[in-house]
XYZ file of N, CA and C in Angstrom:
570
model
N -14.130 45.635 -1.989
C -14.176 43.879 -2.770
C -13.279 43.092 -1.417
N -13.926 42.638 -0.336
C -13.239 41.700 0.104
C -12.775 40.489 -0.559
N -11.611 40.074 -1.115
C -11.193 39.648 -1.613
C -10.574 37.960 -0.534
N -11.007 37.860 0.945
C -10.832 37.302 1.286
C -11.416 35.713 2.516
N -10.524 34.479 1.222
C -10.958 33.693 2.196
C -10.388 32.873 4.035
N -11.204 32.404 3.964
C -11.519 32.495 5.281
C -10.843 30.127 5.385
N -9.468 30.144 5.644
C -9.748 28.228 5.958
C -9.331 28.370 7.249
N -10.735 27.218 7.595
C -10.661 26.915 8.174
C -9.943 25.634 9.219
N -8.670 24.808 9.780
C -7.642 24.612 9.588
C -7.387 24.937 10.503
N -6.630 23.966 11.259
C -5.793 23.974 12.168
C -4.328 23.401 11.963
N -3.414 23.159 10.930
C -3.001 22.592 10.162
C -1.965 22.716 9.613
N -0.873 24.006 9.579
C -0.417 24.494 8.732
C 0.072 24.168 7.230
N 0.401 23.242 7.047
C 0.018 22.543 5.602
C -0.668 22.294 5.125
N -1.430 22.201 5.237
C -2.888 22.478 4.230
C -3.124 24.272 4.595
N -2.554 25.368 5.359
C -3.129 26.640 4.978
C -1.624 26.948 4.275
N -0.469 26.533 3.988
C 0.603 26.994 3.188
C 0.504 26.641 1.552
N -0.313 25.254 1.736
C -0.891 24.801 -0.035
C -2.129 25.596 -0.379
N -2.939 26.060 0.341
C -3.562 27.172 0.014
C -2.973 28.005 -0.096
N -1.828 28.834 0.496
C -1.497 30.145 0.026
C -0.567 30.338 -1.308
N 0.238 28.459 -1.130
C 0.803 28.941 -2.172
C -0.261 28.895 -3.268
N -0.900 28.105 -2.987
C -2.046 27.569 -5.017
C -2.515 29.200 -4.915
N -3.132 29.774 -3.827
C -3.091 31.491 -4.592
C -2.529 32.919 -4.755
N -1.239 31.873 -4.326
C -0.200 33.153 -4.615
C -0.069 34.078 -5.869
N 0.009 35.299 -6.027
C -0.132 36.237 -7.554
C -1.463 36.012 -7.699
N -2.504 35.830 -6.494
C -3.596 35.966 -7.785
C -3.754 37.829 -6.629
N -5.612 37.127 -7.034
C -6.325 38.718 -5.905
C -6.985 38.062 -5.042
N -6.814 36.572 -5.132
C -7.224 35.727 -2.999
C -6.022 36.712 -1.959
N -6.984 36.876 -0.525
C -5.915 36.497 0.716
C -6.791 35.298 1.517
N -6.016 33.651 0.787
C -6.383 33.181 2.452
C -5.994 33.640 4.026
N -7.027 33.633 4.635
C -6.508 33.493 5.756
C -6.219 32.219 6.830
N -5.842 31.905 8.215
C -6.157 31.100 8.675
C -6.508 30.936 9.663
N -7.532 30.281 9.791
C -8.504 30.287 11.068
C -8.776 28.802 11.982
N -8.271 29.130 13.317
C -8.209 27.527 14.113
C -9.404 28.040 14.283
N -10.915 26.736 14.183
C -11.864 26.982 15.140
C -12.230 25.037 15.160
N -12.282 24.235 15.970
C -13.126 23.203 16.212
C -14.491 23.210 15.247
N -15.038 22.215 14.822
C -16.047 22.217 13.981
C -16.262 21.028 14.423
N -17.696 20.802 14.961
C -19.033 19.836 14.189
C -17.825 19.135 13.245
N -17.783 17.541 14.107
C -17.639 16.941 12.193
C -18.293 15.660 12.566
N -19.457 15.283 11.158
C -20.734 14.556 11.750
C -20.089 13.374 11.313
N -19.980 11.916 12.082
C -19.773 10.886 11.382
C -20.882 10.504 9.967
N -20.448 10.383 8.909
C -20.599 9.893 7.774
C -19.593 8.839 7.101
N -20.218 8.087 6.040
C -18.819 7.667 5.426
C -18.395 8.768 4.200
N -19.696 9.581 4.136
C -18.840 10.169 2.673
C -17.923 11.377 3.937
N -16.831 11.526 2.823
C -15.641 12.722 3.212
C -16.781 14.361 2.716
N -16.921 14.184 1.494
C -18.103 15.330 1.872
C -19.259 16.340 1.992
N -19.988 14.713 3.039
C -20.539 15.171 3.746
C -20.271 16.324 5.166
N -19.280 15.374 5.569
C -18.518 15.926 6.852
C -17.891 17.430 6.544
N -17.361 17.580 4.810
C -16.688 19.419 5.193
C -17.810 20.085 4.877
N -18.545 19.332 4.011
C -20.129 20.221 4.189
C -20.496 20.244 5.442
N -20.607 19.471 5.912
C -20.922 20.550 6.992
C -21.079 21.067 8.348
N -18.861 21.211 8.246
C -18.221 21.452 9.346
C -18.597 22.799 8.194
N -18.623 23.064 6.534
C -18.004 24.476 5.859
C -19.633 25.263 6.441
N -20.918 24.975 6.285
C -21.899 24.982 6.271
C -21.501 25.682 7.889
N -21.708 24.461 8.936
C -21.232 24.964 10.892
C -20.596 26.035 10.587
N -19.122 26.679 10.241
C -17.975 27.370 9.931
C -19.048 29.113 9.157
N -19.497 28.792 8.171
C -19.555 30.204 7.597
C -20.287 31.252 8.431
N -21.496 29.847 8.768
C -23.138 30.414 9.946
C -22.344 30.455 11.324
N -21.091 30.880 11.408
C -20.724 30.794 12.814
C -19.923 32.283 12.445
N -19.343 32.881 11.878
C -18.533 33.815 11.442
C -19.347 35.041 10.423
N -19.947 34.074 10.080
C -20.733 35.309 8.651
C -20.564 36.065 7.678
N -18.816 34.829 7.364
C -17.933 35.240 6.121
C -17.523 34.039 5.088
N -18.167 33.882 3.629
C -16.695 32.437 3.117
C -16.156 30.995 3.803
N -16.138 30.355 4.049
C -15.253 29.390 4.449
C -14.741 28.065 3.159
N -13.826 28.531 3.843
C -13.043 26.811 3.143
C -12.492 25.899 4.450
N -13.440 24.068 4.088
C -12.993 23.227 4.214
C -12.272 21.901 3.878
N -11.559 21.865 4.371
C -11.115 20.127 4.247
C -11.096 19.476 5.231
N -11.687 17.816 4.047
C -11.317 16.326 4.939
C -10.999 15.717 3.963
N -10.631 14.369 4.510
C -10.119 13.480 2.835
C -9.943 11.793 4.204
N -9.829 11.264 3.029
C -10.034 9.520 3.723
C -8.746 9.123 2.943
N -8.127 7.775 4.241
C -7.636 7.066 3.266
C -8.444 5.949 3.292
N -8.179 4.489 1.872
C -8.800 3.627 1.733
C -7.905 3.060 0.510
N -7.498 2.328 2.600
C -6.181 0.990 1.921
C -7.640 -0.266 1.029
N -6.732 -0.077 -0.389
C -7.751 -0.792 -1.501
C -7.691 -2.476 -0.646
N -6.582 -3.247 -0.044
C -7.022 -5.051 0.453
C -7.411 -5.452 2.267
N -7.553 -3.284 2.557
C -8.776 -3.686 3.878
C -9.807 -3.197 3.524
N -10.843 -3.262 2.385
C -12.077 -2.841 1.834
C -11.973 -1.585 1.906
N -11.190 -0.716 1.674
C -11.811 0.819 2.441
C -10.879 0.827 3.943
N -11.144 0.561 4.531
C -10.319 0.971 5.658
C -9.518 1.563 5.606
N -9.293 3.277 6.232
C -10.324 3.429 6.825
C -10.985 4.282 6.883
N -10.735 5.161 5.584
C -11.769 6.231 4.507
C -11.517 7.205 5.277
N -13.373 7.368 5.653
C -13.094 8.839 6.268
C -13.097 9.317 7.660
N -12.991 7.542 8.440
C -12.185 7.745 10.031
C -10.840 7.378 9.994
N -10.157 8.053 8.923
C -8.337 8.231 9.348
C -8.149 8.314 11.008
N -8.382 9.659 11.058
C -8.555 10.953 12.222
C -8.852 9.653 13.328
N -9.776 8.797 13.575
C -9.488 8.008 14.360
C -8.544 6.746 14.479
N -8.634 6.103 12.914
C -7.984 4.975 12.796
C -5.751 5.470 13.306
N -5.917 7.342 12.901
C -4.647 7.475 13.542
C -4.442 7.624 15.044
N -5.583 7.580 15.854
C -5.285 7.646 17.585
C -5.512 6.626 18.702
N -5.942 5.441 17.207
C -6.123 4.140 18.347
C -5.388 3.360 17.527
N -4.374 3.529 15.727
C -3.378 2.211 15.173
C -2.315 3.871 15.269
N -1.034 2.389 15.934
C 0.564 2.972 15.109
C 0.676 2.652 13.793
N 1.640 3.594 13.634
C 2.372 3.228 11.788
C 2.658 1.118 11.581
N 3.350 0.707 12.844
C 3.562 -0.723 12.219
C 1.709 -1.501 12.532
N 0.784 -0.978 13.320
C -0.076 -1.681 13.388
C -0.707 -1.870 11.883
N -0.869 -0.351 11.261
C -1.147 -0.389 10.317
C -0.501 -0.946 8.081
N 0.730 -1.471 8.679
C 2.086 -2.214 8.259
C 1.528 -3.638 8.592
N 0.810 -4.127 9.982
C 0.873 -5.045 10.202
C -0.745 -5.836 9.989
N -1.704 -5.186 9.201
C -2.456 -5.058 9.257
C -2.660 -5.213 7.061
N -2.212 -5.270 6.974
C -1.298 -5.301 5.828
C 0.522 -6.486 4.922
N 0.013 -6.722 6.325
C 1.185 -7.635 6.243
C 1.694 -8.874 5.349
N 0.213 -9.469 4.744
C -0.179 -10.847 3.920
C -0.497 -10.496 2.920
N -0.691 -9.429 2.733
C -1.696 -8.907 1.259
C -0.903 -8.488 -0.095
N -1.208 -8.858 -0.977
C -0.845 -7.776 -2.464
C -0.613 -6.514 -2.406
N -1.988 -6.043 -3.107
C -1.810 -5.004 -2.868
C -2.241 -4.236 -1.769
N -0.986 -3.463 -1.641
C -0.639 -2.391 -0.835
C -1.199 -0.778 -1.232
N -2.596 -0.705 -2.274
C -2.796 0.332 -2.834
C -3.707 1.357 -1.526
N -3.141 2.592 -1.702
C -3.748 3.825 -0.636
C -4.482 4.734 -1.512
N -5.773 4.883 -1.937
C -6.576 5.810 -2.405
C -6.460 7.640 -1.464
N -6.096 7.677 -1.583
C -6.593 9.193 -0.606
C -7.625 9.793 -1.051
N -9.034 10.062 -1.434
C -10.300 11.043 -1.002
C -10.046 12.196 -0.926
N -9.765 13.168 -0.579
C -9.415 14.354 -0.720
C -10.437 15.404 -0.890
N -10.838 15.986 -0.707
C -12.328 17.083 -0.510
C -12.525 18.596 0.642
N -13.238 19.177 -0.936
C -12.533 20.685 -0.131
C -14.268 21.716 -0.317
N -13.891 21.411 1.160
C -15.782 22.495 0.500
C -15.888 23.944 0.948
N -16.390 24.288 0.004
C -16.173 25.886 0.297
C -17.417 26.620 0.792
N -18.498 27.747 1.415
C -19.731 27.410 2.063
C -19.602 29.453 1.855
N -20.600 30.070 1.147
C -20.465 31.400 2.092
C -21.903 31.530 3.490
N -21.681 32.133 3.346
C -23.295 32.139 4.487
C -24.299 32.147 4.203
N -24.670 32.304 2.999
C -26.134 32.509 2.064
C -25.894 31.192 1.786
N -25.351 31.002 0.930
C -25.677 29.653 0.374
C -25.322 28.276 0.636
N -25.596 27.339 -0.040
C -25.209 25.585 0.624
C -23.953 25.972 -0.728
N -23.271 25.305 1.001
C -22.033 24.076 -0.068
C -21.035 24.175 -1.766
N -20.558 23.956 -2.174
C -20.462 23.507 -2.935
C -19.056 22.836 -2.379
N -18.884 21.766 -3.311
C -17.494 21.166 -3.103
C -16.513 20.422 -4.609
N -15.531 20.517 -3.359
C -14.853 20.343 -5.002
C -13.481 18.164 -4.334
N -13.357 17.368 -5.627
C -13.170 16.115 -4.754
C -11.754 16.143 -5.333
N -10.671 15.757 -5.216
C -9.614 14.896 -5.910
C -9.589 13.562 -5.112
N -8.319 13.029 -6.274
C -8.035 11.647 -4.941
C -6.534 11.711 -5.469
N -6.132 11.181 -4.805
C -4.420 10.747 -5.160
C -4.268 9.472 -4.214
N -3.286 8.990 -4.879
C -3.064 7.422 -5.472
C -1.562 6.890 -4.283
N -1.176 6.032 -4.370
C -0.375 5.542 -3.520
C -0.250 4.365 -2.590
N 0.887 3.994 -2.096
C 1.481 2.446 -1.481
C 1.767 2.653 -0.178
N 1.141 1.374 0.654
C 1.864 0.910 2.076
C 2.929 1.066 1.729
N 3.643 1.549 3.098
C 5.359 1.061 3.091
C 5.271 -0.713 3.767
N 6.229 -1.212 3.554
C 6.534 -2.424 4.444
C 6.993 -1.963 6.063
N 7.821 -0.805 6.030
C 7.852 -0.341 7.215
C 7.571 0.687 7.266
N 7.231 1.281 8.374
C 7.490 2.531 8.800
C 8.544 3.513 9.566
N 7.706 4.410 8.485
C 9.221 5.873 9.692
C 8.943 5.992 10.595
N 10.365 5.916 10.884
C 10.565 6.657 12.351
C 10.511 7.813 12.073
N 10.725 9.218 11.429
C 10.305 10.111 11.414
C 9.261 10.779 12.089
N 9.241 12.035 12.608
C 7.145 12.857 13.257
C 7.002 12.693 12.481
N 5.250 12.292 12.755
C 3.970 12.025 11.577
C 2.759 11.841 12.142
N 1.216 11.472 11.210
C 0.278 10.740 12.279
C 1.179 9.448 11.667
N 0.508 8.239 12.720
C 0.207 6.839 12.386
C 0.432 6.716 10.915
N -0.525 6.613 9.552
C -0.903 7.149 8.176
C 0.938 8.054 7.707
N 0.825 8.954 7.956
C 1.919 9.888 8.235
C 3.187 8.352 7.082
N 3.278 7.654 8.798
C 4.909 7.002 8.186
C 4.282 6.093 7.523
N 3.603 5.408 6.539
C 3.398 4.569 6.307
C 3.182 4.909 4.547
N 2.185 5.663 4.441
C 1.565 5.928 3.501
C 2.631 6.827 1.950
N 3.351 6.152 0.857
C 3.986 6.566 0.273
C 3.392 7.041 -1.582
N 2.771 8.824 -1.628
C 2.092 9.101 -2.775
C 2.956 8.606 -4.168
N 2.067 8.604 -4.845
C 2.861 8.114 -6.383
C 3.175 9.420 -6.604
N 5.357 8.951 -6.687
C 5.893 9.511 -7.319
C 7.192 9.271 -6.355
N 7.095 9.286 -5.056
C 7.654 8.809 -4.552
C 8.150 7.418 -4.083
N 9.420 7.868 -2.875
C 9.701 6.199 -2.505
C 9.462 6.296 -1.667
N 10.011 6.792 -0.657
C 9.445 6.976 1.249
C 8.214 7.482 1.173
N 7.751 6.914 2.398
C 6.275 7.964 3.286
C 5.533 9.211 3.149
N 5.400 10.091 3.666
C 4.453 11.508 3.353
C 6.412 12.186 4.205
N 5.826 11.213 6.363
C 6.542 11.500 6.975
C 8.655 11.908 7.231
N 8.633 11.007 5.573
C 10.412 11.140 5.051
C 10.303 12.123 3.953
N 9.491 12.975 4.087
C 9.857 13.524 2.904
C 9.171 15.217 3.096
N 10.715 16.316 2.940
C 10.510 17.314 2.968
C 9.308 18.334 2.811
N 9.280 18.781 4.253
C 7.689 19.404 3.974
C 7.249 20.699 2.717
N 8.460 21.275 1.880
C 8.818 22.592 0.803
C 7.982 21.475 -0.166
N 8.231 19.703 -0.318
C 7.786 19.087 -1.213
C 6.414 18.590 -1.522
N 5.766 18.395 -0.666
C 5.042 18.154 0.523
C 3.973 19.018 -0.099
N 4.270 20.291 0.328
C 3.169 22.048 0.557
C 2.578 21.830 -1.473
N 4.404 21.309 -2.736
C 4.135 21.309 -3.893
C 3.186 20.319 -4.240
N 3.077 19.052 -3.926
C 1.990 18.169 -4.389
C 1.011 18.442 -4.613
N 0.358 18.634 -2.778
C -0.727 18.742 -2.599
C -1.769 19.762 -3.067
N -0.066 21.417 -3.305
C -0.737 22.132 -4.244
C -1.868 22.511 -5.909
N -0.742 20.493 -6.280
C -1.327 20.442 -7.350
C -1.497 19.522 -7.846
N -2.418 19.247 -6.326
C -3.476 18.082 -6.192
C -4.670 18.416 -7.684
N -6.387 18.147 -7.619
C -6.674 17.723 -8.398
C -7.889 18.986 -8.067
N -8.491 19.207 -6.504
C -8.899 19.903 -5.823
C -8.868 21.448 -5.611
N -8.133 21.627 -5.101
C -6.904 22.999 -5.284
C -6.978 23.701 -6.500
N -6.393 23.196 -7.049
C -5.955 24.108 -9.005
C -8.175 23.962 -9.730
N -9.019 22.362 -9.309
C -10.213 22.973 -8.857
C -11.616 24.131 -8.955
N -10.493 24.358 -7.442
C -10.654 25.272 -6.560
C -10.649 27.073 -6.731
N -9.341 27.012 -7.350
C -8.567 27.823 -7.769
C -9.679 28.271 -9.318
N -9.540 27.903 -9.252
C -10.106 28.058 -11.084
C -11.784 28.300 -10.436
N -12.425 27.869 -10.422
C -13.843 27.879 -9.927
C -13.998 29.735 -8.983
N -12.610 29.475 -8.262
C -12.526 31.520 -7.402
C -12.419 32.026 -8.544
N -11.452 31.476 -8.965
C -10.798 32.923 -10.069
C -12.131 33.527 -11.010
N -12.667 32.431 -11.570
C -13.540 32.248 -12.481
C -14.906 33.312 -12.332
N -15.036 33.326 -10.669
C -16.091 33.457 -9.666
C -15.882 34.686 -8.721
N -14.736 35.754 -8.755
C -14.488 36.398 -7.448
C -15.393 36.938 -6.836
N -16.197 37.336 -8.096
C -17.366 38.831 -7.256
C -18.869 37.936 -5.930
N -18.084 37.045 -6.213
C -19.212 36.153 -5.360
C -18.352 35.641 -4.165
N -17.469 36.035 -2.928
C -16.845 35.666 -2.596
C -17.306 36.785 -1.670
């Protein structure tokens, strides 16, 4: 029985999170960098499910795909699932300026993992992370949102937090915990 999960992502931190989550289990997580079609939807679940279904059929193996949205409360949830594009359009300082006169600086990350076997419909695992938007953008490397998003329990933006601390933070999140429990209970279904 092959207990290999293919994680379709080009993001090494996401892959390290999955590897850490399944360390010391009988699941082997492999990374595959593959461009998947990304549908336009207000739902991160729909985006992840579509990509997972497409990838699993393309390589004829079970895959996981993740997607997330960053919802800035003071901006009615903008940019939501369109964070990839907002990171291209806005600088970190633009994000800070968008909320400079707002009292509520809450950001909610809606995280989604879609698991798909090529012969089955995708399954979705979701979770949330809370945090706030920084008053001043970081100058360290990272995406625009990584330079301004301060996760709950931290005092600095993601781009200022050591990678190992962020891998630990993400790997203890809801979706990886839920997915790990599911997979380990259903390992014969891989």
